[in-house]
mmCIF file of C-alpha atoms in Angstrom:
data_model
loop_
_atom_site.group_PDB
_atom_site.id
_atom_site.type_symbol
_atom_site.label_atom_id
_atom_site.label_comp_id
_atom_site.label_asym_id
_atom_site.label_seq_id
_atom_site.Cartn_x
_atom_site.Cartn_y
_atom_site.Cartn_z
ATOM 1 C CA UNK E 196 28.247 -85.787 -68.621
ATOM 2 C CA UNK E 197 28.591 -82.917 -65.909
ATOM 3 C CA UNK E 198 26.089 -81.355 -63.432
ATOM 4 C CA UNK E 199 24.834 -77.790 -64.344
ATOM 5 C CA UNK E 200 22.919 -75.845 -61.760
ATOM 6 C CA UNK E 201 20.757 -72.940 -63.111
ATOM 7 C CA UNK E 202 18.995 -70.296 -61.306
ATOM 8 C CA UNK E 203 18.376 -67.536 -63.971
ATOM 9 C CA UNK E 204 17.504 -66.754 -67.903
ATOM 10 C CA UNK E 205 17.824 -70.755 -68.833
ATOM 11 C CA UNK E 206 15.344 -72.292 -66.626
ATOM 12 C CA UNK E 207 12.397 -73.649 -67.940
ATOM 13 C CA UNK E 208 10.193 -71.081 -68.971
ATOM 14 C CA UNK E 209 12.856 -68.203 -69.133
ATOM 15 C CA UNK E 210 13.823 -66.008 -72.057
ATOM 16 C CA UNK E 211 17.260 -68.266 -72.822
ATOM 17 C CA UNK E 212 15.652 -72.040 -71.920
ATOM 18 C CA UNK E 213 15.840 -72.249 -75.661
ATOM 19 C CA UNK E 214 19.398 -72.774 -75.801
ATOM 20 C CA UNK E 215 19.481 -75.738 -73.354
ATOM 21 C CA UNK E 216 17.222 -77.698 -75.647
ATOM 22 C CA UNK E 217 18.806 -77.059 -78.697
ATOM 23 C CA UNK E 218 20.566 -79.658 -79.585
ATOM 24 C CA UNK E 219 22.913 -78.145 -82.261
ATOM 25 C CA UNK E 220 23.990 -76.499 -79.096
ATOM 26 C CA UNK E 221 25.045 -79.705 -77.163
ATOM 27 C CA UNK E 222 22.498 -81.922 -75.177
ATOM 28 C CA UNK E 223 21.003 -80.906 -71.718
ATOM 29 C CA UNK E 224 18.787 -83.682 -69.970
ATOM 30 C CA UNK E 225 16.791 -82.166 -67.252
ATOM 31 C CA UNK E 226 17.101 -83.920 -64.081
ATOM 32 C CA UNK E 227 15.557 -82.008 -61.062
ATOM 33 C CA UNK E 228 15.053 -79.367 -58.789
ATOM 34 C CA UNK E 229 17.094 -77.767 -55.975
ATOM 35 C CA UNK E 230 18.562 -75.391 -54.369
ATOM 36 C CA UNK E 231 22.059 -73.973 -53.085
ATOM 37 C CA UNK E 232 23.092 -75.713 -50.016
ATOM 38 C CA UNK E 233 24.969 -71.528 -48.723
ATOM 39 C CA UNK E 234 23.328 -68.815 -48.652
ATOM 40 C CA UNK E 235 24.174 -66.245 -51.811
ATOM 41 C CA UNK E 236 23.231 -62.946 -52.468
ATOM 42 C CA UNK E 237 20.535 -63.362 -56.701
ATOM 43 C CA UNK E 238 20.724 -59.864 -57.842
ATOM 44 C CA UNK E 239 18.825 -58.270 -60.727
ATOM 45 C CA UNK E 240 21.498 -55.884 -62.309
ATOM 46 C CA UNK E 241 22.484 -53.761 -65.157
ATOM 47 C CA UNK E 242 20.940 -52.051 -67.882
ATOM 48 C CA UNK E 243 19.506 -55.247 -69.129
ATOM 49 C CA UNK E 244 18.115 -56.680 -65.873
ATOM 50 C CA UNK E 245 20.657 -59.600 -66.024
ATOM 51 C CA UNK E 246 20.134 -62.473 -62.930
ATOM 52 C CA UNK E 247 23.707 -62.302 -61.451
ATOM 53 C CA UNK E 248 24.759 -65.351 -58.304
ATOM 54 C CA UNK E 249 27.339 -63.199 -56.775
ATOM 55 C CA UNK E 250 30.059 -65.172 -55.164
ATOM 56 C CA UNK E 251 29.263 -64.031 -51.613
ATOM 57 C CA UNK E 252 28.656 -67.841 -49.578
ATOM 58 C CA UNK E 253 26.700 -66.869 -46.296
ATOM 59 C CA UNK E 254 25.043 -63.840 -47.765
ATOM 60 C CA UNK E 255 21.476 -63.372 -49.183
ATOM 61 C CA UNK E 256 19.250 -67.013 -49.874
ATOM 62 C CA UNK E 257 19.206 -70.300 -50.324
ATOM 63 C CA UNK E 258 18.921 -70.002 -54.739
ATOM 64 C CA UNK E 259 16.599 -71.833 -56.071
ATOM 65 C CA UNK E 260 17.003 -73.701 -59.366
ATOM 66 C CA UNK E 261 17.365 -76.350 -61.844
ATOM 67 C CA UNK E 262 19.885 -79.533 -62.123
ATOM 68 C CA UNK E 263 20.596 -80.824 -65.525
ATOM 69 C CA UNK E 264 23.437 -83.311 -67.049
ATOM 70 C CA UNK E 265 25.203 -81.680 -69.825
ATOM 71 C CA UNK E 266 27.633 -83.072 -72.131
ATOM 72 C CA UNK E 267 30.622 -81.540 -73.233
ATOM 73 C CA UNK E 268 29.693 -79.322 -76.338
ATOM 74 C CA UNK E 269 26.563 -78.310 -73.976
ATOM 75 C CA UNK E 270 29.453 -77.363 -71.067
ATOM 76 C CA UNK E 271 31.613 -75.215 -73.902
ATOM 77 C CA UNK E 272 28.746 -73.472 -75.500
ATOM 78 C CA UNK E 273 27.239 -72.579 -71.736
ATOM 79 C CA UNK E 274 30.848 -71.441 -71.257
ATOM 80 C CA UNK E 275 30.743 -69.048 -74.098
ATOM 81 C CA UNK E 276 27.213 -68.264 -73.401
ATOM 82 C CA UNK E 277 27.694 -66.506 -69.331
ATOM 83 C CA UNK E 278 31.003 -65.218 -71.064
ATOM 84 C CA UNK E 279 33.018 -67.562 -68.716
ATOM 85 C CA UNK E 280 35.835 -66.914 -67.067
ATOM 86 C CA UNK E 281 35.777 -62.565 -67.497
ATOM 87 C CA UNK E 282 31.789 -62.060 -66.597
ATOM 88 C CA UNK E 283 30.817 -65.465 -65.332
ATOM 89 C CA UNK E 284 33.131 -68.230 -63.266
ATOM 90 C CA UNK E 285 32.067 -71.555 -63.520
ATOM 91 C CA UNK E 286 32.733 -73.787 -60.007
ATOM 92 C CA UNK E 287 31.459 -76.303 -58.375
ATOM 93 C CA UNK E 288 28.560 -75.715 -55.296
ATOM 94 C CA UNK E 289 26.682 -78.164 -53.398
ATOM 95 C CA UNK E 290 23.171 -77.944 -54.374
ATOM 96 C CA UNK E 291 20.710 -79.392 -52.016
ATOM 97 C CA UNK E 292 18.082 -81.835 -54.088
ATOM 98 C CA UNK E 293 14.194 -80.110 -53.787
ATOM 99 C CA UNK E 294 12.802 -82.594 -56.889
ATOM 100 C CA UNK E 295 14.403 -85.475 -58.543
ATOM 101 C CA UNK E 296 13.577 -86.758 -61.956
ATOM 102 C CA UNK E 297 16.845 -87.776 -63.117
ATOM 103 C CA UNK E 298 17.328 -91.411 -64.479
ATOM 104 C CA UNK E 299 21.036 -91.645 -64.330
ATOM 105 C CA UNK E 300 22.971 -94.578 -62.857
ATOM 106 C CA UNK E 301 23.359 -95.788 -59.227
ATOM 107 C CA UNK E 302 25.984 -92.957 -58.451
ATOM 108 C CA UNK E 303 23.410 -90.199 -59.406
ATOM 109 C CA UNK E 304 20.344 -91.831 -58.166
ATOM 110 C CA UNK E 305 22.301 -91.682 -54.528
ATOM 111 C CA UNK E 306 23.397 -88.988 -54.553
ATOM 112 C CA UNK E 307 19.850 -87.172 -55.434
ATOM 113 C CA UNK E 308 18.330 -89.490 -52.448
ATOM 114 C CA UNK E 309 20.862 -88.343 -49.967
ATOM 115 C CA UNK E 310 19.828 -84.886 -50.917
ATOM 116 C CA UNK E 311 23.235 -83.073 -52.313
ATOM 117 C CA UNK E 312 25.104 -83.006 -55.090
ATOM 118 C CA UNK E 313 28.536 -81.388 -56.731
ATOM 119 C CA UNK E 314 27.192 -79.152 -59.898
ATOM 120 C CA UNK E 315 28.677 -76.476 -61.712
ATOM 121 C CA UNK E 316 27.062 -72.943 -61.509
ATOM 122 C CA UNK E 317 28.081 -69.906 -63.142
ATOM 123 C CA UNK E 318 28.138 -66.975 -60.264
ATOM 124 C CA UNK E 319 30.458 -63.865 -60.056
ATOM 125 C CA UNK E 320 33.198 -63.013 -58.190
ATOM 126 C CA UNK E 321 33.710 -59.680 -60.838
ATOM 127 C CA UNK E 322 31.076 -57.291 -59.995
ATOM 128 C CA UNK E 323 30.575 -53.639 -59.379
ATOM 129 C CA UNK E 324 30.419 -52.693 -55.746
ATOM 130 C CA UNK E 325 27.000 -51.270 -55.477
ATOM 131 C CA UNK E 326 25.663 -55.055 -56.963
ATOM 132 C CA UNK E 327 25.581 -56.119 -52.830
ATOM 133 C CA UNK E 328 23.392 -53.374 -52.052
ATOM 134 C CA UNK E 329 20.361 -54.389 -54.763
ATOM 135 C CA UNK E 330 17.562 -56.792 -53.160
ATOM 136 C CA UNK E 331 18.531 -60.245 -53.252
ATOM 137 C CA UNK E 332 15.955 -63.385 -54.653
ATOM 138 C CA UNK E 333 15.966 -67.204 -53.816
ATOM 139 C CA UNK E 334 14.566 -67.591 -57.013
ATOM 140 C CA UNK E 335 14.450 -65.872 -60.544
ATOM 141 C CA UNK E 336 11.674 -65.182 -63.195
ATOM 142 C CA UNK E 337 11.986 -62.482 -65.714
ATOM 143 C CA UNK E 338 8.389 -61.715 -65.029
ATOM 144 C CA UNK E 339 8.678 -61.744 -61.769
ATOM 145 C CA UNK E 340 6.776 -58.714 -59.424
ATOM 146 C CA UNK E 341 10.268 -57.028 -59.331
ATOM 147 C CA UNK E 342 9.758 -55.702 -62.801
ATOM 148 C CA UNK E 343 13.271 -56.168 -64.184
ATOM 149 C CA UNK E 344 12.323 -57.833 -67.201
ATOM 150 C CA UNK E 345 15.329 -59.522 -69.214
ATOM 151 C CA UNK E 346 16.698 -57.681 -72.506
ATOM 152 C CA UNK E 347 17.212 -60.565 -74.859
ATOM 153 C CA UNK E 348 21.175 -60.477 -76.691
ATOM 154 C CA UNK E 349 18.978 -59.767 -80.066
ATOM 155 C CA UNK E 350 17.180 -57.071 -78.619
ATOM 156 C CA UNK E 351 19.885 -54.922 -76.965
#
């Protein structure tokens, strides 16, 4: 299993949660809440109001989020789904540990008490130049008072 950090369109709640509890899909086990140990700049962008990390460490806020364990077929079809490695790259960040649920072993159940862990998150490093000059957001809803409401893939 692997550590996925999300911040946008899959969190609970959000217009693309579905697919992380879709099971066809791969499993996803929910296992807490955090938040990027660096600073990054959470941009609203495009013509379909897409939540972009861009991979600027130091810049904008801490991102706030959700930690899950994934398992492979979950870590492909996330791949395919932020259209990894040409619009998303997936790395590893240190995410600071807000709210812990998880029930994995020892390893995991340190780490979350010591307060950071390794996950994957899917940021940008590709991005027009203009993207650094739209407000940045420690945290993401598609309803949010920003009124940049996510086009849904079937609805573009």
């Amino acid at each position: 299993m692997a550590r996925v950090f999300v911040y946008g369109t899959l969190k609970k709640g959000q217009p693309n949660y579905k697919h992380m509890i879709n099971t066809a899909k791969g499993l996803a086990k929910f296992q807490g809440r955090g938040r990027t140990v660096e600073k990054y700049p959470l941009v609203i962008a495009g013509k379909y109001n897409i939540p972009y990390m861009l991979n600027i460490p130091g810049t904008g806020h801490h991102v706030a989020g959700e930690i899950y364990s994934v398992d492979d077929q979950m870590l492909q079809f996330l791949d395919e789904f932020e259209g990894c490695p040409d619009m998303y790259q997936r790395s590893l960040m240190r995410i600071e540990v807000v709210e812990w649920e998880g029930k994995g072993g020892a390893g995991e159940a340190r780490a979350a008490a010591e307060g950071v862990m390794e996950c994957f998150v899917y940021s940008t490093m590709t991005y027009p130049p203009e993207w650094v000059s739209l407000p940045y957001h420690d945290s993401y809803d598609s309803s949010g008072k920003h009124g940049l409401s996510y086009v849904l893939r079937e609805s573009r």
